[in-house]
C-alpha angles and dihedrals in degrees: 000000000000086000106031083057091042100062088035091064098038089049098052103035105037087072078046089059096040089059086043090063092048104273112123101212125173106179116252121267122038093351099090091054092046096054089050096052090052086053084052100049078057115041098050108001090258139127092219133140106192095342111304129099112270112225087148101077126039114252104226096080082050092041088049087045098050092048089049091046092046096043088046098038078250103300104174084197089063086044092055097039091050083058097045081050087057097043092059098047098042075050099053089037090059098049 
């Protein structure tokens, strides 16, 4: 249990502390779209990447990260410590 909580908060706020220091850093593969669908949910009310209308993604990550980032003035860092919240508690609710 130690272990498993202990790479799941290395892995998700070492990128948080990263941004904190002034580096902005998505993890590679599918983060960097999903964070601009969420800006897009709330810049102009659309699920949009680029433009175009998205059919290709779900929209409830982009729907989570659009609440966090209006409720934080879209601090990535509060984005990055409200999973490492959920990490640790999906972690201690499956031991």
């Amino acid at each position: 249990m130690v272990l498993l909580f202990g790479v799941a908060l290395e892995t998700v706020s070492i990128p948080a502390l990263l941004h904190f220091q002034g580096v902005r850093m998505l993890l590679g593969g599918d983060g960097p779209g999903y964070d601009r669908l969420a800006r897009s949910l709330l810049d102009n009310g659309n699920f949009s990447d680029d433009g175009g209308l998205s059919v290709s993604r779900s929209i409830g990550y982009p729907i989570f990260l659009a609440i966090v980032y209006a409720s934080s003035q879209g601090s990535y860092f509060v984005l990055r410590a409200v999973q490492t919240l959920l990490v640790i508690l999906g972690s201690w609710a499956l031991y």
